[in-house]
Structure formats: structure tokens, C-alpha cells
Amino acid sequence: MTSLTRTPSGKLRARGIGLTFAGTPGPNNTITDVPGVTVGYETLIEGDSVRTGVTAILPRPKQDLATSVFAGCHSLNGNGELTGSHWIEEAGCCDGPITITNTHALGTCRDASIQWLVTHLGVSGWALPVAGETYDGTLNDINGFHIKPHHVFAAIDQARDGPIDEGSVGGGTGMICYGFKGGSGTASRALTLANTAVTLGVFVQANFGLTSQLTIAGIPVGQHLAKAHEDPERGSIIAVVATDAPLLPHQLKRLTRRVGLGMGRSGAISGHGSGDLFLAFSTANKTAHQNGDQLSNMQFIPDALLDPLFEAVIQAVDEAILNAMVANEPMTGFKGARVEALPIKQVLNLMARS
């Protein structure tokens, strides 16, 4: 098996259990297929109550993190937080590490990202790094405030390219998706636009949905897996879309609006209490962000050619969510709470009978 079917730690991915998806994945089917993009995790599993962590996504190599990338963001349902989003809406760019964690560690991650920039890159002005969150308080003692700055530094320092782990790692450690163990998931698509080969990658922290809503390849498997009574949905998702396609901020915002369509493929409705927040960035046009008094030049793909990228977002989001669930295992945590992993054999049997 290859990185398309297994994670570096050996867990099966969605393709590894025989699920098929439209589109052509990148070499590892991860957000790190986008050149220059790296991902790092710091995972905290301690005692009976600590089930949390930090994910760091670096849009550029560490030495270039202070150089902005064009960006866009979108809130499908706003019960959550994505720091720096007001500036992204205003200026169409962001810089620094992108971190994802639990709801009550958001500020720690944001502040620690600034500390890292000051310490390692000598940033002396101001910084508004992006930090996102979802709630892990069922499995994790979220009010224990276990995430400290050194955990954030570790996630950033450990960022790597190539295959990356999925499931209960990093910020996704304590997350639940469609009633089963969720967390960190990723996927990518390789395509050609304007006679240029480009890559689009997606990373999700999946923490949403009711079991009865779960749909795989158009088959409503969750209706056969759900308990007689389900509590109202209280979950969320953070999605980060990366591409080396030369896109302008308004085009990147258009990509983020397609994330919800990818969620819908797996059955999500983006409920009232959900925090479904999305970010997209492009690693292209690096020199466009240099300060100076001269006109800047940049490339961009015409709007009329964006449809394949829209489709790639939808495909990759759907697959990333399922990867987060498949590459997982049961977890017991805070106050004895237990969340089972997706019952893969039962799911495959249901799909075979449909």
C-alpha cells in the first residue's frame, strides 16, 4: 500500500478500505502536495482527561513565514472563531503559521504564533496570525487549559512535507464527527489550468454532524448506524484550502464557499450551533507582497477557468472528512466518555447492499 491508502503511522485511509473518489489526487493525497506547504502536529494524550493538541499549517517555508500569501475566508455558520479573518476580508492576505486547536486554547495558539515569529524571524512590528478552533470538551478536559505556548512551538517546528498522519492527532485529537471518532483529515487534487499544472490541497479538523446524517458515496449509511435518540448537533469544522494556482483574494474566497458543498456530500447540514469556518490561500505571486514604491506584477487565472478548482475543493473536502474518520480508533476520555470509531466493516456491508 502507498501513502494514498495508509498514513505514515500505518492507519488505513478512505481509499485503503476501498472507497473511490472522483478527481486525481496529488502524490500523497495531502495538503502538503502543494509545494512549500508543511504540516506539524503536537498531540496531548495524558491520563484520563487530556485529549487535545495543536495543528500547524505553514503556507511557506519557515524562513519565509513573514511573507504574506493571498487569502480568502468564509463562514458557513459562525459559532466559532478564526483569528485574523477581519484583515483577510479587508486586505486579502495573511501571514505566519496557521494553527488549529480546541476552543479554549485558541488565544494561546494565536499568541504563541506571534512569539514564534518574533523569536525565529525577528518580526518587530505587528502580526495577526490565523488560529482556528473546534470544541473537544466531550473527550478532553477543555477547562484544564492544557495547551501551552511550547506545544504550539513544537507543532510549528515539527511541520513537514510529504505524507502526514490523520485521525486523532494534533488539534483533531479529541474531535468527534458524525457521532464517531473524528479529527484531522486531508486530501488533494492535481489538475491543469491555463496549460499549467496546479495542485489544490485541503485540511480539515472535522468535529460535526449526527450519525443519522452520514452519507458516503451518496449512500445514507448513517441512517442504519444511528441510535434511536441523538442529541442535537453541537459540532464544528475548520477547513484550510491551499493551492499553488495563482489566484486573487476574491477567487480564493470563492473557493472557500465551495467547502460547504463538500461537507454536504457526507451529509452535513451546518446546524445552528456549528462553527463552520474556512480559509483558502495561494502560495503563488510571492513577490507581489514586497513593500516598495513601484507597481507590482502578478499572474492570475481568469475567473472563467475556475470551475475545475471549485470541483477539486468539493472532492477533496469530502475525502478529507472521511479520511479523518477512517484513520481512527475508539477513544475514552474526560469523565469516562467514550467515542467509537467508524464501524468500517458494517459501513462497507451497507454500501455493498445498496
mmCIF file of C-alpha atoms in Angstrom:
data_model
loop_
_atom_site.group_PDB
_atom_site.id
_atom_site.type_symbol
_atom_site.label_atom_id
_atom_site.label_comp_id
_atom_site.label_asym_id
_atom_site.label_seq_id
_atom_site.Cartn_x
_atom_site.Cartn_y
_atom_site.Cartn_z
ATOM 1 C CA MET A 1 0.000 0.000 0.000
ATOM 2 C CA THR A 2 1.049 3.610 -0.625
ATOM 3 C CA SER A 3 0.566 6.978 1.055
ATOM 4 C CA LEU A 4 -2.730 7.216 -0.839
ATOM 5 C CA THR A 5 -4.086 4.316 1.200
ATOM 6 C CA ARG A 6 -2.220 4.461 4.540
ATOM 7 C CA THR A 7 -0.925 7.164 6.855
ATOM 8 C CA PRO A 8 2.747 7.204 7.947
ATOM 9 C CA SER A 9 1.710 5.508 11.207
ATOM 10 C CA GLY A 10 0.045 2.702 9.256
ATOM 11 C CA LYS A 11 -3.619 3.617 9.628
ATOM 12 C CA LEU A 12 -5.850 2.921 6.657
ATOM 13 C CA ARG A 13 -7.250 5.912 4.804
ATOM 14 C CA ALA A 14 -10.572 6.038 2.950
ATOM 15 C CA ARG A 15 -9.032 4.727 -0.276
ATOM 16 C CA GLY A 16 -7.375 1.981 1.762
ATOM 17 C CA ILE A 17 -10.738 0.452 2.670
ATOM 18 C CA GLY A 18 -11.873 0.520 -0.951
ATOM 19 C CA LEU A 19 -13.756 3.815 -1.165
ATOM 20 C CA THR A 20 -13.420 5.589 -4.500
ATOM 21 C CA PHE A 21 -13.449 9.300 -5.241
ATOM 22 C CA ALA A 22 -13.628 11.452 -8.339
ATOM 23 C CA GLY A 23 -10.634 13.502 -9.416
ATOM 24 C CA THR A 24 -6.898 12.858 -9.496
ATOM 25 C CA PRO A 25 -5.096 13.128 -6.143
ATOM 26 C CA GLY A 26 -1.624 14.545 -5.716
ATOM 27 C CA PRO A 27 1.251 12.138 -4.968
ATOM 28 C CA ASN A 28 0.372 11.816 -1.261
ATOM 29 C CA ASN A 29 -3.258 12.982 -1.372
ATOM 30 C CA THR A 30 -2.481 15.575 1.309
ATOM 31 C CA ILE A 31 -2.405 19.346 1.641
ATOM 32 C CA THR A 32 1.385 19.034 1.673
ATOM 33 C CA ASP A 33 1.259 18.091 -2.017
ATOM 34 C CA VAL A 34 1.103 21.853 -2.598
ATOM 35 C CA PRO A 35 4.797 22.804 -2.929
ATOM 36 C CA GLY A 36 6.116 24.657 0.105
ATOM 37 C CA VAL A 37 3.174 23.810 2.387
ATOM 38 C CA THR A 38 4.007 21.822 5.525
ATOM 39 C CA VAL A 39 2.012 20.467 8.476
ATOM 40 C CA GLY A 40 3.069 19.808 12.066
ATOM 41 C CA TYR A 41 1.255 18.222 14.999
ATOM 42 C CA GLU A 42 1.599 18.278 18.749
ATOM 43 C CA THR A 43 -0.689 15.676 20.324
ATOM 44 C CA LEU A 44 -1.536 15.575 24.039
ATOM 45 C CA ILE A 45 -2.956 12.318 25.398
ATOM 46 C CA GLU A 46 -2.328 12.133 29.135
ATOM 47 C CA GLY A 47 -4.102 10.307 31.959
ATOM 48 C CA ASP A 48 -7.879 10.006 31.799
ATOM 49 C CA SER A 49 -8.762 13.559 30.819
ATOM 50 C CA VAL A 50 -6.289 15.159 28.394
ATOM 51 C CA ARG A 51 -7.217 14.513 24.758
ATOM 52 C CA THR A 52 -6.213 17.557 22.738
ATOM 53 C CA GLY A 53 -3.435 19.113 20.673
ATOM 54 C CA VAL A 54 -2.300 21.647 18.097
ATOM 55 C CA THR A 55 -2.042 21.502 14.316
ATOM 56 C CA ALA A 56 0.234 23.951 12.499
ATOM 57 C CA ILE A 57 -0.110 24.539 8.760
ATOM 58 C CA LEU A 58 2.706 26.601 7.265
ATOM 59 C CA PRO A 59 1.850 28.262 3.924
ATOM 60 C CA ARG A 60 5.512 28.943 3.180
ATOM 61 C CA PRO A 61 8.874 27.507 4.315
ATOM 62 C CA LYS A 62 9.687 28.540 7.881
ATOM 63 C CA GLN A 63 12.183 31.205 6.840
ATOM 64 C CA ASP A 64 9.535 32.846 4.632
ATOM 65 C CA LEU A 65 6.568 32.736 7.010
ATOM 66 C CA ALA A 66 6.534 36.510 7.413
ATOM 67 C CA THR A 67 5.854 36.850 3.675
ATOM 68 C CA SER A 68 2.115 37.105 3.076
ATOM 69 C CA VAL A 69 0.007 34.832 0.927
ATOM 70 C CA PHE A 70 -3.140 35.929 -0.853
ATOM 71 C CA ALA A 71 -6.093 34.545 1.097
ATOM 72 C CA GLY A 72 -9.863 34.436 1.396
ATOM 73 C CA CYS A 73 -12.202 33.177 4.106
ATOM 74 C CA HIS A 74 -15.850 32.280 4.591
ATOM 75 C CA SER A 75 -18.181 31.467 7.479
ATOM 76 C CA LEU A 76 -20.863 28.929 6.614
ATOM 77 C CA ASN A 77 -22.157 29.052 10.206
ATOM 78 C CA GLY A 78 -20.425 31.337 12.628
ATOM 79 C CA ASN A 79 -20.456 29.723 16.075
ATOM 80 C CA GLY A 80 -16.665 29.641 16.201
ATOM 81 C CA GLU A 81 -13.533 31.690 15.729
ATOM 82 C CA LEU A 82 -10.896 32.173 13.047
ATOM 83 C CA THR A 83 -8.489 34.894 14.127
ATOM 84 C CA GLY A 84 -7.166 37.291 11.537
ATOM 85 C CA SER A 85 -10.274 36.887 9.402
ATOM 86 C CA HIS A 86 -11.194 40.584 9.503
ATOM 87 C CA TRP A 87 -7.836 41.505 7.995
ATOM 88 C CA ILE A 88 -8.185 38.767 5.396
ATOM 89 C CA GLU A 89 -11.548 40.231 4.400
ATOM 90 C CA GLU A 90 -10.033 43.714 4.284
ATOM 91 C CA ALA A 91 -6.654 43.112 2.643
ATOM 92 C CA GLY A 92 -6.970 39.663 1.080
ATOM 93 C CA CYS A 93 -3.837 38.238 2.663
ATOM 94 C CA CYS A 94 -2.409 36.582 5.752
ATOM 95 C CA ASP A 95 0.997 35.511 7.011
ATOM 96 C CA GLY A 96 2.613 33.380 9.685
ATOM 97 C CA PRO A 97 1.652 29.899 10.857
ATOM 98 C CA ILE A 98 -1.970 28.769 10.685
ATOM 99 C CA THR A 99 -2.875 26.871 13.854
ATOM 100 C CA ILE A 100 -5.921 24.773 14.748
ATOM 101 C CA THR A 101 -6.743 23.612 18.270
ATOM 102 C CA ASN A 102 -9.565 23.348 20.812
ATOM 103 C CA THR A 103 -11.901 26.244 21.539
ATOM 104 C CA HIS A 104 -10.345 27.299 24.838
ATOM 105 C CA ALA A 105 -6.761 27.154 23.526
ATOM 106 C CA LEU A 106 -7.353 29.473 20.584
ATOM 107 C CA GLY A 107 -5.793 32.520 22.217
ATOM 108 C CA THR A 108 -2.765 30.555 23.349
ATOM 109 C CA CYS A 109 -2.145 29.387 19.788
ATOM 110 C CA ARG A 110 -2.542 32.859 18.331
ATOM 111 C CA ASP A 111 -0.222 34.457 20.875
ATOM 112 C CA ALA A 112 2.364 31.685 20.643
ATOM 113 C CA SER A 113 2.412 32.010 16.857
ATOM 114 C CA ILE A 114 3.361 35.668 17.273
ATOM 115 C CA GLN A 115 6.047 34.701 19.785
ATOM 116 C CA TRP A 116 7.456 32.203 17.293
ATOM 117 C CA LEU A 117 7.569 34.840 14.554
ATOM 118 C CA VAL A 118 9.334 37.316 16.835
ATOM 119 C CA THR A 119 11.837 34.765 18.129
ATOM 120 C CA HIS A 120 12.673 32.972 14.884
ATOM 121 C CA LEU A 121 12.168 35.620 12.208
ATOM 122 C CA GLY A 122 12.747 38.827 14.118
ATOM 123 C CA VAL A 123 9.284 40.199 13.362
ATOM 124 C CA SER A 124 9.289 43.571 15.116
ATOM 125 C CA GLY A 125 6.024 45.140 14.003
ATOM 126 C CA TRP A 126 2.604 43.622 14.396
ATOM 127 C CA ALA A 127 1.195 40.247 13.411
ATOM 128 C CA LEU A 128 -2.305 38.836 13.036
ATOM 129 C CA PRO A 129 -1.797 35.089 12.598
ATOM 130 C CA VAL A 130 -4.686 32.784 11.804
ATOM 131 C CA ALA A 131 -5.858 30.411 14.537
ATOM 132 C CA GLY A 132 -8.992 28.272 14.316
ATOM 133 C CA GLU A 133 -10.799 26.057 16.792
ATOM 134 C CA THR A 134 -13.388 23.368 17.356
ATOM 135 C CA TYR A 135 -14.776 22.075 20.664
ATOM 136 C CA ASP A 136 -13.311 18.891 22.162
ATOM 137 C CA GLY A 137 -14.908 19.108 25.612
ATOM 138 C CA THR A 138 -16.622 15.717 25.438
ATOM 139 C CA LEU A 139 -13.359 13.758 25.398
ATOM 140 C CA ASN A 140 -10.985 16.429 26.705
ATOM 141 C CA ASP A 141 -10.910 18.419 29.939
ATOM 142 C CA ILE A 142 -11.141 21.625 27.929
ATOM 143 C CA ASN A 143 -11.217 23.815 31.038
ATOM 144 C CA GLY A 144 -7.918 22.351 32.190
ATOM 145 C CA PHE A 145 -6.203 24.671 29.684
ATOM 146 C CA HIS A 146 -3.589 22.062 28.828
ATOM 147 C CA ILE A 147 -2.256 23.718 25.660
ATOM 148 C CA LYS A 148 0.767 25.886 26.470
ATOM 149 C CA PRO A 149 2.966 28.008 24.190
ATOM 150 C CA HIS A 150 5.652 25.318 23.998
ATOM 151 C CA HIS A 151 3.113 22.929 22.472
ATOM 152 C CA VAL A 152 2.420 25.461 19.726
ATOM 153 C CA PHE A 153 6.131 25.981 19.124
ATOM 154 C CA ALA A 154 6.568 22.208 18.837
ATOM 155 C CA ALA A 155 3.794 21.887 16.252
ATOM 156 C CA ILE A 156 5.349 24.649 14.144
ATOM 157 C CA ASP A 157 8.879 23.286 14.496
ATOM 158 C CA GLN A 158 7.770 19.759 13.544
ATOM 159 C CA ALA A 159 5.997 20.849 10.353
ATOM 160 C CA ARG A 160 6.969 18.651 7.403
ATOM 161 C CA ASP A 161 6.029 17.949 3.829
ATOM 162 C CA GLY A 162 5.179 14.549 2.358
ATOM 163 C CA PRO A 163 2.686 12.105 3.906
ATOM 164 C CA ILE A 164 1.129 13.186 7.206
ATOM 165 C CA ASP A 165 -0.897 11.389 9.852
ATOM 166 C CA GLU A 166 -4.652 11.733 10.191
ATOM 167 C CA GLY A 167 -7.349 10.995 12.733
ATOM 168 C CA SER A 168 -6.712 11.637 16.434
ATOM 169 C CA VAL A 169 -3.625 13.797 16.041
ATOM 170 C CA GLY A 170 -2.842 17.465 16.625
ATOM 171 C CA GLY A 171 -5.827 19.726 17.095
ATOM 172 C CA GLY A 172 -8.080 16.867 15.990
ATOM 173 C CA THR A 173 -7.158 14.612 18.912
ATOM 174 C CA GLY A 174 -10.407 14.979 20.848
ATOM 175 C CA MET A 175 -12.826 15.638 17.991
ATOM 176 C CA ILE A 176 -15.989 13.744 17.021
ATOM 177 C CA CYS A 177 -17.518 13.533 13.533
ATOM 178 C CA TYR A 178 -20.964 12.133 12.713
ATOM 179 C CA GLY A 179 -21.040 10.562 16.174
ATOM 180 C CA PHE A 180 -17.806 8.626 15.621
ATOM 181 C CA LYS A 181 -14.183 9.485 16.295
ATOM 182 C CA GLY A 182 -13.188 12.356 14.016
ATOM 183 C CA GLY A 183 -10.309 14.790 13.902
ATOM 184 C CA SER A 184 -7.638 15.655 11.349
ATOM 185 C CA GLY A 185 -8.048 14.757 7.690
ATOM 186 C CA THR A 186 -6.564 15.823 4.383
ATOM 187 C CA ALA A 187 -6.764 15.239 0.625
ATOM 188 C CA SER A 188 -5.552 16.857 -2.589
ATOM 189 C CA ARG A 189 -6.256 17.137 -6.290
ATOM 190 C CA ALA A 190 -3.871 17.630 -9.216
ATOM 191 C CA LEU A 191 -5.192 19.353 -12.324
ATOM 192 C CA THR A 192 -4.243 21.528 -15.280
ATOM 193 C CA LEU A 193 -5.488 25.096 -15.690
ATOM 194 C CA ALA A 194 -4.456 27.527 -18.424
ATOM 195 C CA ASN A 195 -1.915 24.955 -19.635
ATOM 196 C CA THR A 196 -0.345 24.950 -16.171
ATOM 197 C CA ALA A 197 -0.161 22.033 -13.728
ATOM 198 C CA VAL A 198 -1.538 23.072 -10.346
ATOM 199 C CA THR A 199 -2.263 21.357 -7.048
ATOM 200 C CA LEU A 200 -5.047 22.013 -4.562
ATOM 201 C CA GLY A 201 -4.956 20.555 -1.061
ATOM 202 C CA VAL A 202 -7.434 20.553 1.798
ATOM 203 C CA PHE A 203 -7.008 20.029 5.531
ATOM 204 C CA VAL A 204 -9.990 19.644 7.867
ATOM 205 C CA GLN A 205 -10.479 19.445 11.600
ATOM 206 C CA ALA A 206 -13.743 17.504 11.499
ATOM 207 C CA ASN A 207 -15.963 17.775 14.580
ATOM 208 C CA PHE A 208 -19.553 17.923 13.335
ATOM 209 C CA GLY A 209 -22.635 16.013 12.269
ATOM 210 C CA LEU A 210 -25.122 13.446 13.544
ATOM 211 C CA THR A 211 -24.725 9.744 12.820
ATOM 212 C CA SER A 212 -28.076 9.665 11.031
ATOM 213 C CA GLN A 213 -26.765 12.243 8.539
ATOM 214 C CA LEU A 214 -23.630 10.343 7.484
ATOM 215 C CA THR A 215 -23.577 9.745 3.739
ATOM 216 C CA ILE A 216 -20.768 8.001 1.847
ATOM 217 C CA ALA A 217 -20.685 7.961 -1.950
ATOM 218 C CA GLY A 218 -24.321 9.044 -1.953
ATOM 219 C CA ILE A 219 -25.419 6.167 0.290
ATOM 220 C CA PRO A 220 -27.102 7.204 3.589
ATOM 221 C CA VAL A 221 -25.249 4.666 5.720
ATOM 222 C CA GLY A 222 -25.766 6.716 8.874
ATOM 223 C CA GLN A 223 -29.487 6.010 8.897
ATOM 224 C CA HIS A 224 -28.643 2.368 9.603
ATOM 225 C CA LEU A 225 -25.969 3.162 12.199
ATOM 226 C CA ALA A 226 -27.755 5.799 14.269
ATOM 227 C CA LYS A 227 -29.097 5.268 17.753
ATOM 228 C CA ALA A 228 -32.820 5.697 18.387
ATOM 229 C CA HIS A 229 -32.121 9.066 20.029
ATOM 230 C CA GLU A 230 -29.415 11.531 19.082
ATOM 231 C CA ASP A 231 -28.538 14.714 20.921
ATOM 232 C CA PRO A 232 -28.676 17.943 18.879
ATOM 233 C CA GLU A 233 -25.536 18.682 16.898
ATOM 234 C CA ARG A 234 -23.037 20.969 18.622
ATOM 235 C CA GLY A 235 -20.022 20.409 16.409
ATOM 236 C CA SER A 236 -17.867 22.396 14.030
ATOM 237 C CA ILE A 237 -15.300 22.152 11.255
ATOM 238 C CA ILE A 238 -12.262 24.185 10.306
ATOM 239 C CA ALA A 239 -11.166 23.726 6.688
ATOM 240 C CA VAL A 240 -7.989 25.084 5.126
ATOM 241 C CA VAL A 241 -7.616 25.064 1.336
ATOM 242 C CA ALA A 242 -4.139 25.543 -0.137
ATOM 243 C CA THR A 243 -3.129 25.854 -3.778
ATOM 244 C CA ASP A 244 -0.185 26.877 -5.910
ATOM 245 C CA ALA A 245 -2.584 28.133 -8.569
ATOM 246 C CA PRO A 246 -2.112 31.904 -8.966
ATOM 247 C CA LEU A 247 -5.368 33.237 -7.539
ATOM 248 C CA LEU A 248 -6.528 36.636 -6.336
ATOM 249 C CA PRO A 249 -8.229 37.144 -2.958
ATOM 250 C CA HIS A 250 -11.765 37.244 -4.371
ATOM 251 C CA GLN A 251 -11.075 33.978 -6.199
ATOM 252 C CA LEU A 252 -9.803 32.341 -3.020
ATOM 253 C CA LYS A 253 -12.931 33.455 -1.194
ATOM 254 C CA ARG A 254 -14.931 31.770 -3.941
ATOM 255 C CA LEU A 255 -13.033 28.545 -3.234
ATOM 256 C CA THR A 256 -13.970 28.720 0.449
ATOM 257 C CA ARG A 257 -17.642 28.968 -0.449
ATOM 258 C CA ARG A 258 -17.370 25.531 -2.097
ATOM 259 C CA VAL A 259 -16.170 23.851 1.110
ATOM 260 C CA GLY A 260 -19.757 23.617 2.328
ATOM 261 C CA LEU A 261 -20.706 21.689 -0.806
ATOM 262 C CA GLY A 262 -18.010 19.156 0.033
ATOM 263 C CA MET A 263 -19.368 18.874 3.565
ATOM 264 C CA GLY A 264 -22.827 18.299 2.143
ATOM 265 C CA ARG A 265 -21.630 15.255 0.219
ATOM 266 C CA SER A 266 -21.035 13.488 3.532
ATOM 267 C CA GLY A 267 -24.410 14.620 4.887
ATOM 268 C CA ALA A 268 -23.627 17.811 6.825
ATOM 269 C CA ILE A 269 -26.311 20.467 7.264
ATOM 270 C CA SER A 270 -24.208 23.088 9.126
ATOM 271 C CA GLY A 271 -26.500 23.267 12.138
ATOM 272 C CA HIS A 272 -27.420 26.286 14.246
ATOM 273 C CA GLY A 273 -24.701 25.684 16.831
ATOM 274 C CA SER A 274 -21.964 24.740 14.404
ATOM 275 C CA GLY A 275 -18.801 26.744 13.750
ATOM 276 C CA ASP A 276 -18.003 26.039 10.104
ATOM 277 C CA LEU A 277 -15.162 28.368 9.145
ATOM 278 C CA PHE A 278 -12.997 28.111 6.043
ATOM 279 C CA LEU A 279 -9.724 29.620 4.820
ATOM 280 C CA ALA A 280 -8.063 29.414 1.402
ATOM 281 C CA PHE A 281 -4.636 30.666 0.380
ATOM 282 C CA SER A 282 -2.386 30.657 -2.673
ATOM 283 C CA THR A 283 1.378 30.238 -2.474
ATOM 284 C CA ALA A 284 1.857 31.931 -5.869
ATOM 285 C CA ASN A 285 2.846 35.550 -6.545
ATOM 286 C CA LYS A 286 5.326 35.723 -3.686
ATOM 287 C CA THR A 287 6.927 38.950 -4.900
ATOM 288 C CA ALA A 288 3.577 40.756 -5.061
ATOM 289 C CA HIS A 289 3.761 41.294 -1.291
ATOM 290 C CA GLN A 290 7.103 43.052 -1.205
ATOM 291 C CA ASN A 291 6.990 46.619 0.068
ATOM 292 C CA GLY A 292 8.116 49.381 -2.260
ATOM 293 C CA ASP A 293 7.028 52.340 -4.331
ATOM 294 C CA GLN A 294 6.825 50.554 -7.680
ATOM 295 C CA LEU A 295 3.948 48.775 -9.367
ATOM 296 C CA SER A 296 3.771 45.044 -8.633
ATOM 297 C CA ASN A 297 3.183 42.410 -11.266
ATOM 298 C CA MET A 298 1.334 39.168 -10.711
ATOM 299 C CA GLN A 299 -0.294 36.302 -12.531
ATOM 300 C CA PHE A 300 -3.813 35.056 -12.009
ATOM 301 C CA ILE A 301 -6.132 32.515 -13.537
ATOM 302 C CA PRO A 302 -9.144 34.091 -15.275
ATOM 303 C CA ASP A 303 -12.404 33.631 -13.396
ATOM 304 C CA ALA A 304 -13.936 31.742 -16.306
ATOM 305 C CA LEU A 305 -11.396 28.933 -15.784
ATOM 306 C CA LEU A 306 -12.067 28.361 -12.079
ATOM 307 C CA ASP A 307 -14.697 25.624 -12.303
ATOM 308 C CA PRO A 308 -12.184 22.736 -12.095
ATOM 309 C CA LEU A 309 -10.783 24.264 -8.900
ATOM 310 C CA PHE A 310 -14.277 24.585 -7.449
ATOM 311 C CA GLU A 311 -14.864 20.910 -8.187
ATOM 312 C CA ALA A 312 -11.484 19.972 -6.714
ATOM 313 C CA VAL A 313 -12.379 21.706 -3.437
ATOM 314 C CA ILE A 314 -15.644 19.788 -3.184
ATOM 315 C CA GLN A 315 -13.995 16.451 -3.949
ATOM 316 C CA ALA A 316 -11.073 16.972 -1.576
ATOM 317 C CA VAL A 317 -13.211 18.189 1.338
ATOM 318 C CA ASP A 318 -15.462 15.134 1.098
ATOM 319 C CA GLU A 319 -12.462 12.805 1.024
ATOM 320 C CA ALA A 320 -10.586 14.623 3.805
ATOM 321 C CA ILE A 321 -13.577 14.284 6.150
ATOM 322 C CA LEU A 322 -13.794 10.557 5.505
ATOM 323 C CA ASN A 323 -10.037 10.176 5.933
ATOM 324 C CA ALA A 324 -10.339 11.788 9.370
ATOM 325 C CA MET A 325 -12.925 9.176 10.332
ATOM 326 C CA VAL A 326 -11.403 6.078 8.716
ATOM 327 C CA ALA A 327 -7.841 6.648 10.003
ATOM 328 C CA ASN A 328 -9.034 6.457 13.567
ATOM 329 C CA GLU A 329 -9.806 4.283 16.559
ATOM 330 C CA PRO A 330 -12.078 4.403 19.625
ATOM 331 C CA MET A 331 -11.196 6.867 22.367
ATOM 332 C CA THR A 332 -12.107 7.067 26.051
ATOM 333 C CA GLY A 333 -11.533 10.375 27.771
ATOM 334 C CA PHE A 334 -12.878 13.001 30.148
ATOM 335 C CA LYS A 335 -15.196 11.614 32.846
ATOM 336 C CA GLY A 336 -15.192 8.232 31.116
ATOM 337 C CA ALA A 337 -16.735 9.487 27.890
ATOM 338 C CA ARG A 338 -16.164 7.007 25.067
ATOM 339 C CA VAL A 339 -16.499 7.554 21.330
ATOM 340 C CA GLU A 340 -16.333 4.609 18.960
ATOM 341 C CA ALA A 341 -14.528 4.596 15.652
ATOM 342 C CA LEU A 342 -16.454 4.350 12.402
ATOM 343 C CA PRO A 343 -17.506 0.668 12.072
ATOM 344 C CA ILE A 344 -15.799 0.136 8.733
ATOM 345 C CA LYS A 345 -16.905 -3.445 8.080
ATOM 346 C CA GLN A 346 -20.524 -2.556 8.802
ATOM 347 C CA VAL A 347 -20.302 0.510 6.570
ATOM 348 C CA LEU A 348 -18.847 -1.481 3.682
ATOM 349 C CA ASN A 349 -21.541 -4.145 4.064
ATOM 350 C CA LEU A 350 -24.254 -1.485 3.992
ATOM 351 C CA MET A 351 -22.742 0.056 0.880
ATOM 352 C CA ALA A 352 -22.453 -3.313 -0.845
ATOM 353 C CA ARG A 353 -26.166 -3.964 -0.273
ATOM 354 C CA SER A 354 -27.238 -0.568 -1.619
#
